[in-house]
Amino acid sequence: MKILLVGAGLSGAVIGRHLAEAGHDITIVDARDHVGGNCHTMRDGDSGVMVHVYGPHIFHTDDEEVWDYVNGFARFRPYRNRVKTTSRGQVFSLPVNLHTINQFFGTTMRPDEARAFITQQQADTSITDPQTFEEQALRFVGRDLYEAFFKGYTMKQWGCHPSELPASILKRLPVRFNYDDNYFFHRFQGMPEHGYSAMIANILDHTNINVLLETVFDRSQGEDYDHVFYSGPLDGYFRYELGRLGYRTLDFERFTYTGDYQGCAVMNYADADVPYTRITEHKHFSPWETHEGSVLYREYSRAAAPDDIPYYPIRMVGEKDLLGRYVARAKATKGVSFVGRLGTYRYLDMDVTIREALDCARAYLAHGQAGTQMPVFSAPPL
Ligand SMILES: Cc1cc2nc3c(=O)[nH]c(=O)nc-3n(C[C@H](O)[C@H](O)[C@H](O)COP(=O)(O)OP(=O)(O)OC[C@H]3O[C@@H](n4cnc5c(N)ncnc54)[C@H](O)[C@@H]3O)c2cc1C
């Protein structure tokens, strides 16, 4: 079969590779001048630092098949994501853990004491059925921690008050009563030694795959192919005819430094009056390398305008309604599968993206063998 994939990010690369290995003839187009999608990494010409061009990416997963998969295309170096936050003139450890709590309250509580203190003296137990992010935070951590660590950051990240956001955004109990400051819980965590773009270029390195960069997909192109896998924006496929799905975009203010600017990869800024959400110092993502120069991003979040890069789907009530209408349109199309974070309008970590891409490619092969119709969505957006 002649198959077209739109997007040379993880979704397109993984599906393309799987189908190429099954003998299909694969063309991948991407509007950008590089492969890797939003995971793209590139060495800075002056300092040699590996830069995460579209924001910091840490690979973490519990999915052993996915972990084996990525290790087949890149050497992964051990990496633990340890994030700090600056709040009211002090630096604290994140996620909020026993160190954060003891430092914040000036105490030396042990785990059981801290749990009792937070749940009995801080948490607002009058809130029985939290509906909003704010209520959820007040219910589980109380006003002091909420205002110091959650409120300002969330307002900057989402551009609205936490009382307007659904409770589901905040995990059930967003604090740890021990000193574990590893940001992720997953068994496998690491960083590809030569960056994500090198890994994705290796995935794409197959004789049956032809990659065309700086090539914008147009729906009419699909007619030359037996099937299209589309990892671009769902609403973009339909030329935004019903309106635009809401996204947050990020502005990165790049600056350089000689030496070590902040001593860690990611420093959040929790106070509402600091306009940026965090500063990323890229060289700390490659702790096995030594660089005198340093490249940093100050990160600002705002609502995406039509020409901005869409980063985080908003998925509030209004968007879900519009999404439903685009999904109905998509389901009426033939010969196209919508995949990935933009094609299904969901936030997807890299490991989930790879898992879904592998499942999607396998489903395509199975449907081909059975002579049945490949569904428009293997992972439903709603
Ligand atoms: C700021 C940020 C930080 C993140 N950090 C992490 C992290 O730490 N860990 C983690 O696991 N995940 C992280 N992620 C998620 C990760 O970026 C995604 O899982 C991954 O990028 C999804 O891959 P994709 O191929 O589906 O989409 P993308 O990477 O967005 O690729 C889609 C590609 O399609 C191309 N395209 C779109 N439309 C067209 C068109 N019409 N014509 C041609 N080409 C087109 C685009 O140029 C793009 O290259 C983060 C995401 C963001 C936004």
CSV table of C-alpha atoms and ligand atoms in Angstrom, one decimal:
chain,number,residue,atom,x,y,z
A,1,MET,CA,0.0,0.0,0.0
A,2,LYS,CA,1.0,3.6,-0.6
A,3,ILE,CA,0.6,5.4,2.8
A,4,LEU,CA,1.0,9.0,3.6
A,5,LEU,CA,1.7,10.2,7.1
A,6,VAL,CA,1.3,13.8,8.0
A,7,GLY,CA,3.8,14.9,10.7
A,8,ALA,CA,7.3,13.6,11.4
A,9,GLY,CA,6.8,13.7,15.2
A,10,LEU,CA,6.7,10.6,17.3
A,11,SER,CA,3.2,9.6,16.1
A,12,GLY,CA,4.2,9.7,12.4
A,13,ALA,CA,7.6,8.2,12.9
A,14,VAL,CA,6.4,5.2,14.9
A,15,ILE,CA,3.4,4.4,12.7
A,16,GLY,CA,5.6,4.9,9.6
A,17,ARG,CA,8.3,2.6,10.8
A,18,HIS,CA,5.9,-0.2,11.8
A,19,LEU,CA,4.2,-0.1,8.4
A,20,ALA,CA,7.5,0.2,6.5
A,21,GLU,CA,8.7,-2.9,8.2
A,22,ALA,CA,5.5,-4.7,7.1
A,23,GLY,CA,6.5,-3.8,3.5
A,24,HIS,CA,4.3,-0.7,2.8
A,25,ASP,CA,5.5,2.3,0.9
A,26,ILE,CA,5.6,5.2,3.3
A,27,THR,CA,5.8,9.0,2.6
A,28,ILE,CA,5.9,11.3,5.6
A,29,VAL,CA,5.4,15.1,5.2
A,30,ASP,CA,6.1,17.7,7.7
A,31,ALA,CA,5.6,21.5,7.5
A,32,ARG,CA,8.7,22.1,9.6
A,33,ASP,CA,12.3,21.9,8.5
A,34,HIS,CA,13.2,19.1,11.0
A,35,VAL,CA,11.9,15.8,12.2
A,36,GLY,CA,10.8,15.2,15.8
A,37,GLY,CA,7.7,17.3,16.1
A,38,ASN,CA,7.5,19.0,19.4
A,39,CYS,CA,10.1,16.7,20.9
A,40,HIS,CA,12.7,18.2,18.6
A,41,THR,CA,16.2,18.7,20.1
A,42,MET,CA,19.1,20.6,18.6
A,43,ARG,CA,22.6,21.4,19.7
A,44,ASP,CA,23.3,25.1,20.2
A,45,GLY,CA,26.0,26.2,17.8
A,46,ASP,CA,28.0,28.3,20.3
A,47,SER,CA,27.9,26.3,23.5
A,48,GLY,CA,27.2,22.8,22.2
A,49,VAL,CA,24.3,22.4,24.7
A,50,MET,CA,21.5,20.1,23.6
A,51,VAL,CA,18.4,22.3,23.5
A,52,HIS,CA,14.8,21.1,23.8
A,53,VAL,CA,13.6,23.5,21.2
A,54,TYR,CA,9.8,23.3,22.0
A,55,GLY,CA,10.2,23.0,25.8
A,56,PRO,CA,11.7,20.5,28.2
A,57,HIS,CA,11.0,16.8,27.5
A,58,ILE,CA,11.7,14.0,30.0
A,59,PHE,CA,11.0,10.4,28.9
A,60,HIS,CA,9.2,8.4,31.6
A,61,THR,CA,7.1,5.3,31.4
A,62,ASP,CA,5.8,2.2,33.0
A,63,ASP,CA,5.2,0.5,29.6
A,64,GLU,CA,8.0,-2.0,29.2
A,65,GLU,CA,7.4,-2.5,25.5
A,66,VAL,CA,7.6,1.2,24.9
A,67,TRP,CA,10.8,1.5,26.9
A,68,ASP,CA,12.3,-1.4,24.9
A,69,TYR,CA,11.2,0.3,21.7
A,70,VAL,CA,12.9,3.6,22.4
A,71,ASN,CA,16.0,1.9,23.6
A,72,GLY,CA,16.1,0.2,20.2
A,73,PHE,CA,16.6,3.5,18.5
A,74,ALA,CA,18.7,5.5,21.1
A,75,ARG,CA,20.9,5.0,24.0
A,76,PHE,CA,19.1,6.3,27.1
A,77,ARG,CA,21.0,7.8,29.9
A,78,PRO,CA,19.6,7.8,33.5
A,79,TYR,CA,17.8,11.0,34.3
A,80,ARG,CA,15.7,12.0,37.3
A,81,ASN,CA,13.4,15.0,36.9
A,82,ARG,CA,13.9,17.1,40.0
A,83,VAL,CA,12.0,20.4,39.8
A,84,LYS,CA,12.4,23.4,42.1
A,85,THR,CA,10.1,26.3,42.6
A,86,THR,CA,10.6,29.9,43.7
A,87,SER,CA,7.8,31.2,45.9
A,88,ARG,CA,7.7,34.4,47.9
A,89,GLY,CA,11.5,34.8,47.8
A,90,GLN,CA,12.4,31.2,48.7
A,91,VAL,CA,13.4,28.1,46.8
A,92,PHE,CA,11.4,25.0,47.5
A,93,SER,CA,11.4,21.4,46.3
A,94,LEU,CA,8.6,20.1,44.0
A,95,PRO,CA,6.3,18.2,43.9
A,96,VAL,CA,5.2,19.5,47.3
A,97,ASN,CA,6.8,16.9,49.6
A,98,LEU,CA,7.9,16.6,53.2
A,99,HIS,CA,10.9,18.9,52.6
A,100,THR,CA,8.6,21.5,51.1
A,101,ILE,CA,6.1,21.3,53.9
A,102,ASN,CA,8.7,21.4,56.7
A,103,GLN,CA,10.5,24.3,55.0
A,104,PHE,CA,7.3,26.2,54.4
A,105,PHE,CA,5.9,25.9,57.9
A,106,GLY,CA,9.3,26.0,59.6
A,107,THR,CA,8.8,22.6,61.2
A,108,THR,CA,10.6,19.3,61.5
A,109,MET,CA,7.6,17.0,61.1
A,110,ARG,CA,7.8,13.3,60.4
A,111,PRO,CA,5.6,11.8,57.7
A,112,ASP,CA,2.7,10.8,60.0
A,113,GLU,CA,2.8,14.2,61.7
A,114,ALA,CA,2.8,16.0,58.4
A,115,ARG,CA,-0.1,14.0,57.1
A,116,ALA,CA,-2.1,14.7,60.2
A,117,PHE,CA,-1.2,18.3,60.2
A,118,ILE,CA,-2.2,18.8,56.5
A,119,THR,CA,-5.3,16.7,56.6
A,120,GLN,CA,-6.6,17.8,60.0
A,121,GLN,CA,-5.4,21.4,60.4
A,122,GLN,CA,-4.8,22.7,56.8
A,123,ALA,CA,-7.3,20.9,54.5
A,124,ASP,CA,-10.7,22.5,54.3
A,125,THR,CA,-13.0,19.6,55.1
A,126,SER,CA,-16.1,21.7,54.7
A,127,ILE,CA,-15.7,21.1,51.0
A,128,THR,CA,-17.2,17.6,50.5
A,129,ASP,CA,-17.5,17.4,46.7
A,130,PRO,CA,-14.8,19.6,45.1
A,131,GLN,CA,-15.9,20.8,41.6
A,132,THR,CA,-13.1,23.2,40.7
A,133,PHE,CA,-9.3,23.2,40.8
A,134,GLU,CA,-9.4,25.7,43.7
A,135,GLU,CA,-11.9,23.7,45.7
A,136,GLN,CA,-9.8,20.5,45.1
A,137,ALA,CA,-6.7,22.2,46.3
A,138,LEU,CA,-8.3,23.8,49.4
A,139,ARG,CA,-9.9,20.4,50.2
A,140,PHE,CA,-6.7,18.5,50.1
A,141,VAL,CA,-3.8,20.9,51.0
A,142,GLY,CA,-5.5,23.9,52.5
A,143,ARG,CA,-5.2,27.6,51.7
A,144,ASP,CA,-1.5,28.2,52.7
A,145,LEU,CA,0.0,25.7,50.4
A,146,TYR,CA,-2.5,26.3,47.7
A,147,GLU,CA,-1.7,30.0,47.6
A,148,ALA,CA,2.0,29.5,47.8
A,149,PHE,CA,2.5,26.7,45.2
A,150,PHE,CA,-0.7,26.2,43.1
A,151,LYS,CA,-2.7,29.3,42.6
A,152,GLY,CA,-0.3,31.7,40.9
A,153,TYR,CA,1.3,29.1,38.8
A,154,THR,CA,-2.0,27.7,37.6
A,155,MET,CA,-3.3,31.2,36.8
A,156,LYS,CA,-0.3,31.8,34.6
A,157,GLN,CA,-0.3,28.4,32.9
A,158,TRP,CA,-4.0,28.4,32.1
A,159,GLY,CA,-4.8,32.1,31.9
A,160,CYS,CA,-7.8,31.9,34.2
A,161,HIS,CA,-8.6,31.6,37.9
A,162,PRO,CA,-8.4,28.1,39.4
A,163,SER,CA,-12.0,28.5,40.4
A,164,GLU,CA,-12.8,28.3,36.6
A,165,LEU,CA,-10.8,25.1,36.0
A,166,PRO,CA,-12.2,21.6,36.6
A,167,ALA,CA,-11.1,19.7,39.8
A,168,SER,CA,-9.8,16.9,37.6
A,169,ILE,CA,-6.7,18.9,36.6
A,170,LEU,CA,-5.3,18.6,40.2
A,171,LYS,CA,-4.5,15.0,41.2
A,172,ARG,CA,-6.3,13.7,44.2
A,173,LEU,CA,-3.7,14.4,46.8
A,174,PRO,CA,-1.0,16.5,45.2
A,175,VAL,CA,1.5,16.3,48.1
A,176,ARG,CA,3.9,13.6,49.3
A,177,PHE,CA,4.6,12.9,52.9
A,178,ASN,CA,8.1,11.7,52.4
A,179,TYR,CA,11.3,13.2,50.8
A,180,ASP,CA,10.8,11.7,47.4
A,181,ASP,CA,11.4,14.6,44.9
A,182,ASN,CA,11.4,12.5,41.8
A,183,TYR,CA,8.8,14.3,39.7
A,184,PHE,CA,7.5,11.1,38.0
A,185,PHE,CA,6.5,7.8,39.6
A,186,HIS,CA,7.2,5.6,36.5
A,187,ARG,CA,9.7,2.7,36.6
A,188,PHE,CA,11.6,3.8,33.6
A,189,GLN,CA,13.0,7.4,33.2
A,190,GLY,CA,15.8,8.7,31.0
A,191,MET,CA,17.1,11.0,28.4
A,192,PRO,CA,18.3,9.9,24.9
A,193,GLU,CA,22.0,10.5,24.8
A,194,HIS,CA,22.0,12.4,21.5
A,195,GLY,CA,18.6,14.0,21.9
A,196,TYR,CA,15.1,13.1,20.7
A,197,SER,CA,15.5,14.2,17.1
A,198,ALA,CA,18.4,11.8,16.6
A,199,MET,CA,16.2,9.0,18.0
A,200,ILE,CA,13.3,9.9,15.8
A,201,ALA,CA,15.7,10.1,12.7
A,202,ASN,CA,16.8,6.6,13.5
A,203,ILE,CA,13.1,5.4,13.7
A,204,LEU,CA,12.6,7.0,10.3
A,205,ASP,CA,15.8,5.5,8.8
A,206,HIS,CA,14.2,2.7,6.7
A,207,THR,CA,14.4,2.1,2.9
A,208,ASN,CA,10.6,2.1,2.6
A,209,ILE,CA,10.3,5.6,4.2
A,210,ASN,CA,10.6,8.8,2.3
A,211,VAL,CA,10.5,12.0,4.5
A,212,LEU,CA,9.6,15.3,2.9
A,213,LEU,CA,10.3,18.3,5.1
A,214,GLU,CA,8.9,21.8,4.7
A,215,THR,CA,5.9,20.2,3.0
A,216,VAL,CA,2.5,21.4,4.1
A,217,PHE,CA,-0.2,18.7,3.7
A,218,ASP,CA,-3.2,19.5,1.6
A,219,ARG,CA,-6.3,17.3,1.7
A,220,SER,CA,-6.1,16.8,-2.1
A,221,GLN,CA,-2.7,15.1,-1.6
A,222,GLY,CA,-4.5,12.2,0.1
A,223,GLU,CA,-6.1,11.1,-3.1
A,224,ASP,CA,-2.7,9.7,-4.3
A,225,TYR,CA,-2.5,7.3,-1.4
A,226,ASP,CA,-4.3,4.2,-0.1
A,227,HIS,CA,-4.4,5.6,3.4
A,228,VAL,CA,-3.5,8.8,5.3
A,229,PHE,CA,-2.5,9.0,9.0
A,230,TYR,CA,-2.9,12.6,10.0
A,231,SER,CA,-1.1,13.9,13.2
A,232,GLY,CA,-1.8,17.5,12.5
A,233,PRO,CA,-4.6,19.5,14.2
A,234,LEU,CA,-8.0,18.0,13.9
A,235,ASP,CA,-9.7,21.3,13.2
A,236,GLY,CA,-6.9,22.2,10.7
A,237,TYR,CA,-7.8,19.2,8.6
A,238,PHE,CA,-11.3,20.7,8.1
A,239,ARG,CA,-9.7,24.1,7.5
A,240,TYR,CA,-11.2,25.4,10.8
A,241,GLU,CA,-14.6,25.5,9.1
A,242,LEU,CA,-16.5,25.1,12.4
A,243,GLY,CA,-14.1,27.4,14.4
A,244,ARG,CA,-10.9,26.8,16.3
A,245,LEU,CA,-10.3,24.4,19.1
A,246,GLY,CA,-8.6,26.3,22.0
A,247,TYR,CA,-5.0,25.8,22.8
A,248,ARG,CA,-2.4,27.3,25.1
A,249,THR,CA,0.8,28.3,23.4
A,250,LEU,CA,4.2,29.0,24.9
A,251,ASP,CA,6.6,31.9,24.3
A,252,PHE,CA,10.3,31.0,25.0
A,253,GLU,CA,12.5,34.0,25.8
A,254,ARG,CA,16.0,32.5,25.1
A,255,PHE,CA,19.0,33.8,26.9
A,256,THR,CA,22.6,32.6,27.5
A,257,TYR,CA,24.9,32.6,30.4
A,258,THR,CA,28.5,31.6,31.1
A,259,GLY,CA,28.6,29.0,33.9
A,260,ASP,CA,25.7,27.5,35.8
A,261,TYR,CA,22.8,29.9,36.0
A,262,GLN,CA,20.3,28.2,38.3
A,263,GLY,CA,21.9,24.8,39.3
A,264,CYS,CA,19.0,22.7,38.0
A,265,ALA,CA,17.1,22.0,34.8
A,266,VAL,CA,13.7,23.5,35.7
A,267,MET,CA,13.0,26.3,38.2
A,268,ASN,CA,9.3,27.1,38.4
A,269,TYR,CA,8.1,30.5,39.5
A,270,ALA,CA,5.0,30.2,41.6
A,271,ASP,CA,4.2,33.9,42.3
A,272,ALA,CA,1.5,35.4,40.1
A,273,ASP,CA,3.4,38.7,39.8
A,274,VAL,CA,6.3,37.0,38.0
A,275,PRO,CA,5.1,36.8,34.4
A,276,TYR,CA,6.8,33.6,33.4
A,277,THR,CA,6.0,30.1,34.6
A,278,ARG,CA,9.5,28.7,34.7
A,279,ILE,CA,13.1,28.9,33.5
A,280,THR,CA,14.7,25.9,31.8
A,281,GLU,CA,18.5,25.5,31.8
A,282,HIS,CA,19.0,23.0,29.0
A,283,LYS,CA,22.4,21.7,29.8
A,284,HIS,CA,21.2,20.1,33.0
A,285,PHE,CA,19.1,17.7,30.9
A,286,SER,CA,22.4,16.2,29.8
A,287,PRO,CA,24.3,15.8,33.1
A,288,TRP,CA,26.8,13.5,31.5
A,289,GLU,CA,28.0,16.4,29.3
A,290,THR,CA,30.2,19.4,30.3
A,291,HIS,CA,29.6,22.9,28.8
A,292,GLU,CA,30.9,26.2,30.0
A,293,GLY,CA,28.2,28.1,28.2
A,294,SER,CA,24.5,27.7,29.0
A,295,VAL,CA,21.2,28.2,27.1
A,296,LEU,CA,18.1,29.1,29.0
A,297,TYR,CA,14.4,29.6,28.2
A,298,ARG,CA,12.1,31.8,30.2
A,299,GLU,CA,8.7,30.3,29.5
A,300,TYR,CA,5.5,32.3,29.2
A,301,SER,CA,2.0,30.8,28.6
A,302,ARG,CA,-0.9,32.4,26.8
A,303,ALA,CA,-3.9,31.6,24.6
A,304,ALA,CA,-2.8,30.5,21.1
A,305,ALA,CA,-3.7,32.8,18.2
A,306,PRO,CA,-4.2,31.3,14.7
A,307,ASP,CA,-0.5,31.5,13.7
A,308,ASP,CA,0.9,30.3,17.1
A,309,ILE,CA,2.2,26.8,17.8
A,310,PRO,CA,-0.6,24.9,19.6
A,311,TYR,CA,0.9,23.3,22.7
A,312,TYR,CA,-1.7,22.3,25.3
A,313,PRO,CA,-5.4,21.6,24.4
A,314,ILE,CA,-7.7,23.5,26.7
A,315,ARG,CA,-10.6,21.0,26.7
A,316,MET,CA,-13.0,23.2,28.7
A,317,VAL,CA,-16.7,22.7,28.2
A,318,GLY,CA,-16.9,25.0,25.1
A,319,GLU,CA,-14.0,23.1,23.4
A,320,LYS,CA,-15.5,19.7,24.1
A,321,ASP,CA,-18.7,20.8,22.3
A,322,LEU,CA,-16.8,21.9,19.2
A,323,LEU,CA,-14.6,18.9,19.5
A,324,GLY,CA,-17.7,16.7,19.3
A,325,ARG,CA,-18.7,18.4,16.1
A,326,TYR,CA,-15.2,17.9,14.5
A,327,VAL,CA,-15.2,14.3,15.6
A,328,ALA,CA,-18.5,13.7,13.9
A,329,ARG,CA,-17.0,15.2,10.7
A,330,ALA,CA,-13.9,13.1,11.0
A,331,LYS,CA,-16.0,10.0,11.4
A,332,ALA,CA,-17.7,10.8,8.0
A,333,THR,CA,-14.3,10.8,6.2
A,334,LYS,CA,-12.8,7.8,4.4
A,335,GLY,CA,-9.2,6.6,4.1
A,336,VAL,CA,-7.9,8.8,7.0
A,337,SER,CA,-6.9,8.1,10.6
A,338,PHE,CA,-6.4,10.9,13.0
A,339,VAL,CA,-3.6,10.3,15.4
A,340,GLY,CA,-1.4,11.9,18.0
A,341,ARG,CA,-1.8,14.8,20.3
A,342,LEU,CA,-3.1,17.3,17.7
A,343,GLY,CA,-5.1,14.8,15.6
A,344,THR,CA,-7.0,13.7,18.7
A,345,TYR,CA,-6.8,17.0,20.6
A,346,ARG,CA,-5.5,15.5,23.8
A,347,TYR,CA,-2.4,16.1,25.9
A,348,LEU,CA,-0.2,12.9,25.4
A,349,ASP,CA,3.1,12.1,27.0
A,350,MET,CA,5.7,10.7,24.7
A,351,ASP,CA,5.3,7.1,26.0
A,352,VAL,CA,1.5,7.3,25.5
A,353,THR,CA,2.0,8.7,22.0
A,354,ILE,CA,4.3,5.7,21.1
A,355,ARG,CA,1.9,3.2,22.7
A,356,GLU,CA,-1.0,4.6,20.7
A,357,ALA,CA,1.0,4.8,17.5
A,358,LEU,CA,2.1,1.1,17.8
A,359,ASP,CA,-1.5,0.0,18.6
A,360,CYS,CA,-2.7,2.1,15.6
A,361,ALA,CA,-0.2,0.6,13.2
A,362,ARG,CA,-1.0,-2.9,14.4
A,363,ALA,CA,-4.7,-2.2,14.0
A,364,TYR,CA,-4.1,-1.0,10.4
A,365,LEU,CA,-2.3,-4.2,9.5
A,366,ALA,CA,-5.0,-6.4,11.2
A,367,HIS,CA,-7.8,-4.6,9.4
A,368,GLY,CA,-5.9,-5.0,6.1
A,369,GLN,CA,-5.6,-8.7,6.7
A,370,ALA,CA,-9.2,-9.1,7.7
A,371,GLY,CA,-10.4,-6.9,4.9
A,372,THR,CA,-12.3,-4.6,7.3
A,373,GLN,CA,-12.4,-0.8,7.6
A,374,MET,CA,-9.6,0.9,9.6
A,375,PRO,CA,-11.4,3.2,12.1
A,376,VAL,CA,-10.9,7.0,11.9
A,377,PHE,CA,-9.8,7.1,15.5
A,378,SER,CA,-8.0,4.3,17.2
A,379,ALA,CA,-7.8,6.5,20.3
A,380,PRO,CA,-11.1,8.4,20.7
A,381,PRO,CA,-10.7,12.2,21.4
A,382,LEU,CA,-13.8,12.3,23.6
B,1,LIG,C1,5.8,22.0,26.5
B,1,LIG,C2,5.7,20.6,26.4
B,1,LIG,C3,6.4,19.7,27.2
B,1,LIG,C4,6.3,18.4,27.1
B,1,LIG,N1,7.1,17.6,27.9
B,1,LIG,C5,6.9,16.3,27.9
B,1,LIG,C6,7.7,15.5,28.8
B,1,LIG,O1,8.5,16.0,29.6
B,1,LIG,N2,7.5,14.1,28.7
B,1,LIG,C7,6.7,13.5,27.8
B,1,LIG,O2,6.6,12.3,27.8
B,1,LIG,N3,6.0,14.3,27.0
B,1,LIG,C8,6.1,15.6,27.0
B,1,LIG,N4,5.3,16.4,26.1
B,1,LIG,C9,4.4,15.7,25.1
B,1,LIG,C10,5.1,15.4,23.8
B,1,LIG,O3,5.5,16.7,23.2
B,1,LIG,C11,4.1,14.7,22.9
B,1,LIG,O4,3.9,13.4,23.4
B,1,LIG,C12,4.6,14.5,21.4
B,1,LIG,O5,5.2,15.6,20.8
B,1,LIG,C13,3.5,14.0,20.6
B,1,LIG,O6,3.9,13.7,19.3
B,1,LIG,P1,3.0,13.8,18.0
B,1,LIG,O7,3.8,13.2,16.9
B,1,LIG,O8,1.6,13.3,18.3
B,1,LIG,O9,2.8,15.4,17.8
B,1,LIG,P2,3.8,16.5,17.4
B,1,LIG,O10,5.1,16.3,18.1
B,1,LIG,O11,3.2,17.8,17.6
B,1,LIG,O12,4.1,16.3,15.8
B,1,LIG,C14,3.1,16.7,14.9
B,1,LIG,C15,3.9,17.1,13.6
B,1,LIG,O13,2.9,17.3,12.6
B,1,LIG,C16,3.3,18.4,11.8
B,1,LIG,N5,2.2,19.0,11.1
B,1,LIG,C17,1.0,19.4,11.7
B,1,LIG,N6,0.2,19.8,10.7
B,1,LIG,C18,0.8,19.6,9.5
B,1,LIG,C19,0.4,19.9,8.2
B,1,LIG,N7,-0.8,20.4,7.8
B,1,LIG,N8,1.3,19.6,7.2
B,1,LIG,C20,2.5,19.0,7.5
B,1,LIG,N9,2.9,18.8,8.8
B,1,LIG,C21,2.1,19.1,9.7
B,1,LIG,C22,3.9,19.4,12.8
B,1,LIG,O14,4.9,20.3,12.2
B,1,LIG,C23,4.6,18.4,13.8
B,1,LIG,O15,6.0,18.2,13.5
B,1,LIG,C24,5.4,17.8,26.2
B,1,LIG,C25,4.6,18.6,25.4
B,1,LIG,C26,4.7,20.0,25.5
B,1,LIG,C27,3.8,20.8,24.7
